[in-house]
């Protein structure tokens, strides 16, 4: 039997459309995902770009209210931009309205970006890396995000996501605070403090990570489920899973590691159509890496081919996107699950037209055998 399949959504804004339409499209997809048998519907957090998922908790509430059974959660709340108590209280409120259906996903991307922005560029060249394939799973060389993360425009935007002069605590400490608030033992500087709502809510954090660094270590040490982002960092996702399993300690939440892998897919009734629909994906990724952040998702019928220089910037992402007919994409998802021994997979599928995005998810749900 195939492992469960879930959805990760950004509420993407297509070229010529707007945020309101993107948000309504997300709720529409979530309702259909419930009918098609997906286990979870997760919302990413992004700011100042052409995706509408800037406030996961607000959007989660809307989706949960419009559905009945599917689990809804964050993928993930960026702890570098908020406080542990705000997270616990908001998700505790969501659980009060939708008991047993809320997933609390957390990530350290906001902190990671700040750390990278403070590091001076290195003059030491990194040794060249080679493309690898492990039993059908492509592992590309790492893409150096250093220049992007030191972009002065990005630094300004990140600064306004916090109060002036605020310094976020260590990610591991924040996760510890969240756990303490949930189980009722939170006492900063010896002062008992109770998150209302939130305390004793049946919530358990899901930790999202991209490498074998702190996120994988924190998830393992605390016995929490771990989500590795193959769809964003295909070069390091597999080693992140290994690091998580090596660090895992049983907890009241989990007796054994629980691993989820993400993948970016585009599925259509035939391979040629799928490739055409995905042909503007590289342009979108290029806007993120070499421009000013994600642009409205381009129409594949109106963009010129990427140049060789542009392709080099996005090749690790375009070659690890799963594009094809249902059988082709399911085959690659099966390889990803088999190589990582993942307990669950989560897919994200972005196309210019909402109808094509719906069809992509519907086709993979049927091919995967969801009920």
Short mmCIF file of C-alpha atoms in Angstrom, two decimals:
data_model
loop_
_atom_site.label_atom_id
_atom_site.label_comp_id
_atom_site.label_asym_id
_atom_site.label_seq_id
_atom_site.Cartn_x
_atom_site.Cartn_y
_atom_site.Cartn_z
CA UNK A 1 0.00 0.00 0.00
CA UNK A 2 1.27 3.50 -0.82
CA UNK A 3 2.07 5.89 2.01
CA UNK A 4 -0.34 8.80 2.64
CA UNK A 5 -0.17 11.75 0.28
CA UNK A 6 -0.70 15.36 1.35
CA UNK A 7 -0.63 18.83 -0.25
CA UNK A 8 1.57 21.85 0.42
CA UNK A 9 0.14 25.09 -0.97
CA UNK A 10 1.45 28.65 -1.34
CA UNK A 11 -1.77 30.24 -2.59
CA UNK A 12 0.18 31.27 -5.72
CA UNK A 13 -0.87 34.37 -7.64
CA UNK A 14 -0.84 33.85 -11.39
CA UNK A 15 0.18 36.53 -13.88
CA UNK A 16 -2.85 38.70 -14.58
CA UNK A 17 -4.63 37.61 -11.38
CA UNK A 18 -4.65 38.86 -7.78
CA UNK A 19 -4.32 37.75 -4.16
CA UNK A 20 -8.07 37.47 -3.52
CA UNK A 21 -8.46 35.07 -6.42
CA UNK A 22 -5.47 33.04 -5.25
CA UNK A 23 -6.94 32.68 -1.77
CA UNK A 24 -10.32 31.56 -3.08
CA UNK A 25 -8.54 29.09 -5.37
CA UNK A 26 -6.70 27.66 -2.37
CA UNK A 27 -9.93 27.03 -0.49
CA UNK A 28 -11.40 25.45 -3.61
CA UNK A 29 -8.41 23.13 -3.99
CA UNK A 30 -8.56 22.19 -0.30
CA UNK A 31 -12.22 21.20 -0.59
CA UNK A 32 -11.47 19.04 -3.60
CA UNK A 33 -8.37 17.58 -1.92
CA UNK A 34 -10.60 16.36 0.89
CA UNK A 35 -12.87 14.65 -1.65
CA UNK A 36 -9.90 13.11 -3.46
CA UNK A 37 -8.46 11.57 -0.29
CA UNK A 38 -5.38 13.66 0.55
CA UNK A 39 -4.49 13.37 4.23
CA UNK A 40 -3.36 16.94 4.97
CA UNK A 41 -3.47 20.39 3.45
CA UNK A 42 -0.53 22.53 4.53
CA UNK A 43 0.00 26.26 4.00
CA UNK A 44 3.43 27.83 3.51
CA UNK A 45 4.43 31.22 4.92
CA UNK A 46 5.86 33.83 2.54
CA UNK A 47 6.02 37.62 2.60
CA UNK A 48 6.36 40.44 0.04
CA UNK A 49 6.13 38.13 -2.99
CA UNK A 50 3.42 37.03 -5.40
CA UNK A 51 1.96 34.31 -3.21
CA UNK A 52 -0.93 34.98 -0.84
CA UNK A 53 -0.03 32.66 2.06
CA UNK A 54 1.43 35.39 4.27
CA UNK A 55 -0.57 34.47 7.40
CA UNK A 56 -0.87 30.69 7.71
CA UNK A 57 -3.04 30.67 10.84
CA UNK A 58 -5.66 32.95 9.26
CA UNK A 59 -5.77 30.90 6.06
CA UNK A 60 -5.82 27.61 7.97
CA UNK A 61 -8.92 28.79 9.81
CA UNK A 62 -10.67 29.59 6.53
CA UNK A 63 -9.75 26.24 5.01
CA UNK A 64 -10.72 24.24 8.09
CA UNK A 65 -14.09 26.01 8.20
CA UNK A 66 -14.70 25.17 4.53
CA UNK A 67 -13.82 21.47 4.94
CA UNK A 68 -14.84 18.70 7.31
CA UNK A 69 -12.24 15.98 7.73
CA UNK A 70 -8.91 16.82 6.10
CA UNK A 71 -6.15 17.91 8.47
CA UNK A 72 -4.99 21.49 7.89
CA UNK A 73 -1.71 23.02 9.01
CA UNK A 74 1.29 25.27 8.48
CA UNK A 75 4.32 24.39 6.39
CA UNK A 76 5.65 26.19 8.22
CA UNK A 77 5.32 29.10 10.64
CA UNK A 78 8.63 30.97 10.47
CA UNK A 79 9.63 31.24 14.13
CA UNK A 80 12.19 33.92 13.32
CA UNK A 81 9.31 36.32 12.64
CA UNK A 82 7.08 35.65 15.65
CA UNK A 83 7.05 34.42 19.24
CA UNK A 84 6.41 31.00 20.67
CA UNK A 85 3.43 32.24 22.69
CA UNK A 86 1.79 33.81 19.62
CA UNK A 87 2.14 30.49 17.80
CA UNK A 88 0.72 28.39 20.62
CA UNK A 89 -2.20 30.72 21.28
CA UNK A 90 -3.19 31.06 17.61
CA UNK A 91 -2.97 27.35 16.91
CA UNK A 92 -4.66 26.58 20.21
CA UNK A 93 -7.52 28.76 19.03
CA UNK A 94 -7.64 26.91 15.71
CA UNK A 95 -7.75 23.58 17.53
CA UNK A 96 -10.60 24.81 19.73
CA UNK A 97 -12.67 25.47 16.61
CA UNK A 98 -11.49 22.38 14.70
CA UNK A 99 -10.40 19.79 17.28
CA UNK A 100 -8.05 17.08 16.08
CA UNK A 101 -7.58 18.57 12.61
CA UNK A 102 -4.78 21.14 13.06
CA UNK A 103 -1.08 20.55 12.33
CA UNK A 104 1.40 22.99 13.88
CA UNK A 105 4.38 23.18 11.54
CA UNK A 106 7.41 25.29 12.47
CA UNK A 107 10.60 26.24 10.67
CA UNK A 108 13.68 28.38 11.25
CA UNK A 109 13.93 29.95 7.80
CA UNK A 110 13.58 33.48 9.17
CA UNK A 111 16.52 32.89 11.52
CA UNK A 112 18.56 31.14 8.84
CA UNK A 113 18.20 34.09 6.51
CA UNK A 114 19.29 36.53 9.19
CA UNK A 115 22.33 34.42 9.99
CA UNK A 116 23.30 34.19 6.32
CA UNK A 117 22.81 37.93 5.81
CA UNK A 118 25.33 38.66 8.55
CA UNK A 119 28.02 36.43 7.10
CA UNK A 120 30.52 38.11 4.77
CA UNK A 121 30.97 36.51 1.36
CA UNK A 122 33.73 33.93 1.32
CA UNK A 123 36.68 34.17 -1.06
CA UNK A 124 37.34 30.44 -0.71
CA UNK A 125 35.86 28.58 -3.68
CA UNK A 126 33.78 25.56 -2.82
CA UNK A 127 34.83 22.25 -4.32
CA UNK A 128 32.75 21.32 -7.38
CA UNK A 129 29.88 18.91 -6.79
CA UNK A 130 28.47 16.37 -9.17
CA UNK A 131 24.96 15.30 -10.03
CA UNK A 132 24.00 11.96 -8.51
CA UNK A 133 21.13 9.56 -8.86
CA UNK A 134 20.15 7.23 -6.03
CA UNK A 135 17.80 4.48 -7.14
CA UNK A 136 15.84 6.87 -9.36
CA UNK A 137 16.07 9.96 -7.12
CA UNK A 138 18.10 12.84 -8.55
CA UNK A 139 20.42 14.60 -6.08
CA UNK A 140 21.87 17.75 -7.68
CA UNK A 141 24.79 19.88 -6.49
CA UNK A 142 23.89 22.42 -3.81
CA UNK A 143 22.86 25.85 -5.01
CA UNK A 144 24.64 28.65 -3.17
CA UNK A 145 21.95 30.91 -1.71
CA UNK A 146 24.49 33.19 -0.01
CA UNK A 147 24.23 36.07 -2.46
CA UNK A 148 20.43 35.93 -2.41
CA UNK A 149 20.26 35.93 1.39
CA UNK A 150 22.63 38.92 1.56
CA UNK A 151 20.47 40.94 -0.82
CA UNK A 152 20.03 44.35 0.90
CA UNK A 153 16.40 44.56 -0.25
CA UNK A 154 15.70 41.22 1.42
CA UNK A 155 17.36 42.43 4.61
CA UNK A 156 15.06 45.47 4.71
CA UNK A 157 11.96 43.36 4.20
CA UNK A 158 12.97 40.88 6.85
CA UNK A 159 13.61 43.69 9.30
CA UNK A 160 10.03 44.97 9.07
CA UNK A 161 8.66 41.53 9.91
CA UNK A 162 9.76 42.14 13.50
CA UNK A 163 9.54 44.91 16.05
CA UNK A 164 12.57 47.26 15.92
CA UNK A 165 15.65 45.81 17.64
CA UNK A 166 13.86 42.53 18.38
CA UNK A 167 16.17 39.52 18.57
CA UNK A 168 14.53 36.11 18.00
CA UNK A 169 15.53 33.38 20.45
CA UNK A 170 17.39 30.31 19.29
CA UNK A 171 15.18 28.00 17.22
CA UNK A 172 15.72 25.09 19.59
CA UNK A 173 14.76 27.26 22.56
CA UNK A 174 11.60 28.38 20.77
CA UNK A 175 10.57 24.80 20.05
CA UNK A 176 11.23 23.97 23.70
CA UNK A 177 9.04 26.89 24.77
CA UNK A 178 6.24 25.72 22.47
CA UNK A 179 6.40 22.22 23.93
CA UNK A 180 6.40 23.59 27.47
CA UNK A 181 3.38 25.80 26.79
CA UNK A 182 1.47 22.93 25.25
CA UNK A 183 2.11 20.62 28.22
CA UNK A 184 1.55 23.31 30.86
CA UNK A 185 5.10 23.57 32.24
CA UNK A 186 6.11 26.93 30.77
CA UNK A 187 7.74 29.11 33.43
CA UNK A 188 10.06 31.82 32.01
CA UNK A 189 12.44 33.02 34.73
CA UNK A 190 10.50 30.87 37.17
CA UNK A 191 7.15 32.57 36.54
CA UNK A 192 4.36 30.13 35.69
CA UNK A 193 2.69 31.25 32.47
CA UNK A 194 -0.23 29.54 30.77
CA UNK A 195 -1.06 29.93 27.08
CA UNK A 196 -4.81 30.44 26.71
CA UNK A 197 -5.95 28.95 24.43
CA UNK A 198 -3.23 26.44 23.64
CA UNK A 199 -2.26 24.75 26.88
CA UNK A 200 -3.15 21.05 26.82
CA UNK A 201 -4.36 21.31 23.24
CA UNK A 202 -3.68 18.06 21.36
CA UNK A 203 -1.06 19.72 19.17
CA UNK A 204 2.43 18.46 18.40
CA UNK A 205 4.92 20.51 16.40
CA UNK A 206 6.08 19.32 13.01
CA UNK A 207 9.60 20.56 12.29
CA UNK A 208 10.46 21.52 8.71
CA UNK A 209 14.06 21.47 7.54
CA UNK A 210 16.25 21.56 4.47
CA UNK A 211 19.60 20.19 5.63
CA UNK A 212 21.34 18.16 8.34
CA UNK A 213 21.59 21.31 10.48
CA UNK A 214 19.68 22.56 13.49
CA UNK A 215 16.14 21.81 12.35
CA UNK A 216 16.85 18.10 11.84
CA UNK A 217 18.73 17.96 15.15
CA UNK A 218 15.96 19.72 17.10
CA UNK A 219 13.26 17.52 15.59
CA UNK A 220 15.18 14.36 16.41
CA UNK A 221 16.23 15.36 19.92
CA UNK A 222 12.64 16.23 20.85
CA UNK A 223 11.07 13.17 19.24
CA UNK A 224 9.00 15.22 16.79
CA UNK A 225 7.99 14.46 13.18
CA UNK A 226 10.29 15.91 10.53
CA UNK A 227 9.50 17.25 7.05
CA UNK A 228 12.40 17.48 4.59
CA UNK A 229 12.03 19.88 1.67
CA UNK A 230 13.18 17.96 -1.40
CA UNK A 231 11.12 20.36 -3.50
CA UNK A 232 13.22 23.38 -2.40
CA UNK A 233 16.57 21.86 -1.42
CA UNK A 234 16.91 18.60 -3.36
CA UNK A 235 20.68 18.60 -2.81
CA UNK A 236 20.45 18.26 0.97
CA UNK A 237 17.01 16.82 1.77
CA UNK A 238 18.16 13.21 1.93
CA UNK A 239 21.05 13.97 4.29
CA UNK A 240 18.58 15.94 6.44
CA UNK A 241 16.50 12.79 6.84
CA UNK A 242 19.57 10.78 7.84
CA UNK A 243 20.58 13.42 10.41
CA UNK A 244 17.07 13.48 11.88
CA UNK A 245 16.96 9.71 12.28
CA UNK A 246 20.44 9.66 13.83
CA UNK A 247 19.40 12.31 16.38
CA UNK A 248 15.99 10.84 17.17
CA UNK A 249 15.02 10.24 20.77
CA UNK A 250 11.64 8.63 21.60
CA UNK A 251 9.12 11.00 23.17
CA UNK A 252 5.51 11.08 24.30
CA UNK A 253 4.73 12.21 20.76
CA UNK A 254 6.62 9.54 18.82
CA UNK A 255 8.28 6.26 19.71
CA UNK A 256 9.95 6.06 16.29
CA UNK A 257 11.01 8.68 13.71
CA UNK A 258 8.31 9.98 11.38
CA UNK A 259 9.57 11.38 8.08
CA UNK A 260 7.73 13.36 5.42
CA UNK A 261 9.34 14.31 2.08
CA UNK A 262 8.08 17.10 -0.17
CA UNK A 263 8.12 17.09 -3.96
CA UNK A 264 7.16 19.60 -6.65
CA UNK A 265 4.94 18.00 -9.29
CA UNK A 266 2.98 18.84 -12.41
CA UNK A 267 0.68 16.09 -13.68
CA UNK A 268 -1.45 16.16 -16.81
CA UNK A 269 -3.29 13.61 -18.90
CA UNK A 270 -0.25 13.24 -21.14
CA UNK A 271 3.44 13.99 -20.81
CA UNK A 272 3.59 16.67 -23.50
CA UNK A 273 0.85 18.69 -21.83
CA UNK A 274 2.53 18.36 -18.44
CA UNK A 275 5.84 19.58 -19.82
CA UNK A 276 4.14 22.54 -21.47
CA UNK A 277 2.36 23.48 -18.23
CA UNK A 278 5.65 23.23 -16.31
CA UNK A 279 7.68 25.16 -18.88
CA UNK A 280 7.38 28.46 -16.95
CA UNK A 281 8.43 26.93 -13.63
CA UNK A 282 12.08 27.75 -14.26
CA UNK A 283 11.19 31.39 -14.90
CA UNK A 284 9.37 31.50 -11.57
CA UNK A 285 12.30 29.98 -9.68
CA UNK A 286 14.68 32.35 -11.45
CA UNK A 287 12.65 35.32 -10.22
CA UNK A 288 13.11 34.04 -6.68
CA UNK A 289 16.83 33.41 -6.93
CA UNK A 290 18.03 36.20 -9.20
CA UNK A 291 15.29 38.78 -8.99
CA UNK A 292 13.27 40.43 -6.28
CA UNK A 293 11.30 37.41 -5.09
CA UNK A 294 8.61 35.23 -6.63
CA UNK A 295 6.78 37.01 -9.45
CA UNK A 296 3.20 36.20 -10.42
CA UNK A 297 3.34 32.68 -11.86
CA UNK A 298 4.11 33.10 -15.57
CA UNK A 299 1.87 31.90 -18.38
CA UNK A 300 3.82 29.17 -20.20
CA UNK A 301 2.33 30.32 -23.50
CA UNK A 302 3.83 33.80 -23.23
CA UNK A 303 7.37 33.40 -21.86
CA UNK A 304 10.53 33.02 -23.94
CA UNK A 305 12.87 30.12 -23.23
CA UNK A 306 15.39 30.67 -20.48
CA UNK A 307 18.93 31.45 -21.56
CA UNK A 308 21.77 29.07 -20.76
CA UNK A 309 22.90 31.38 -17.95
CA UNK A 310 19.39 31.49 -16.48
CA UNK A 311 19.00 27.72 -16.74
CA UNK A 312 22.20 27.23 -14.74
CA UNK A 313 20.63 29.18 -11.86
CA UNK A 314 17.52 26.97 -11.67
CA UNK A 315 18.67 23.62 -13.07
CA UNK A 316 18.69 21.88 -9.67
CA UNK A 317 15.00 22.72 -9.29
CA UNK A 318 13.77 22.08 -12.83
CA UNK A 319 15.45 18.67 -13.03
CA UNK A 320 14.03 17.60 -9.66
CA UNK A 321 10.48 18.67 -10.45
CA UNK A 322 8.33 15.62 -11.18
CA UNK A 323 6.57 16.34 -14.49
CA UNK A 324 4.57 13.95 -16.63
CA UNK A 325 1.50 11.82 -16.91
CA UNK A 326 0.11 10.18 -13.73
CA UNK A 327 2.17 7.00 -14.13
CA UNK A 328 5.45 8.88 -14.64
CA UNK A 329 4.98 11.16 -11.65
CA UNK A 330 3.76 8.37 -9.38
CA UNK A 331 6.83 6.34 -10.35
CA UNK A 332 9.16 9.17 -9.27
CA UNK A 333 7.22 9.75 -6.05
CA UNK A 334 7.48 6.06 -5.31
CA UNK A 335 11.26 6.22 -5.80
CA UNK A 336 11.53 9.20 -3.43
CA UNK A 337 9.53 7.33 -0.80
CA UNK A 338 11.52 4.14 -1.24
CA UNK A 339 14.96 5.80 -1.09
CA UNK A 340 14.10 7.80 2.04
CA UNK A 341 11.73 5.26 3.62
CA UNK A 342 9.37 8.22 4.14
CA UNK A 343 6.22 7.65 6.16
CA UNK A 344 4.33 10.21 4.09
CA UNK A 345 4.80 12.42 1.03
CA UNK A 346 3.57 15.97 0.51
CA UNK A 347 3.27 17.46 -2.97
CA UNK A 348 3.11 21.01 -4.20
CA UNK A 349 1.85 21.70 -7.70
CA UNK A 350 1.79 25.17 -9.23
CA UNK A 351 0.48 25.99 -12.69
CA UNK A 352 -0.65 29.23 -14.29
CA UNK A 353 -4.28 28.16 -14.64
CA UNK A 354 -6.24 27.02 -11.60
CA UNK A 355 -7.99 24.34 -13.65
CA UNK A 356 -4.64 22.76 -14.51
CA UNK A 357 -3.57 22.80 -10.86
CA UNK A 358 -6.80 21.07 -9.87
CA UNK A 359 -6.29 18.46 -12.58
CA UNK A 360 -2.69 17.86 -11.49
CA UNK A 361 -3.76 17.02 -7.95
CA UNK A 362 -6.78 14.99 -9.05
CA UNK A 363 -4.72 12.82 -11.38
CA UNK A 364 -2.02 12.02 -8.84
CA UNK A 365 -4.64 11.25 -6.19
CA UNK A 366 -6.25 8.68 -8.48
CA UNK A 367 -2.93 7.20 -9.58
CA UNK A 368 -1.69 6.99 -5.99
CA UNK A 369 -4.82 5.11 -4.98
CA UNK A 370 -6.24 7.65 -2.54
CA UNK A 371 -9.81 7.02 -1.34
#
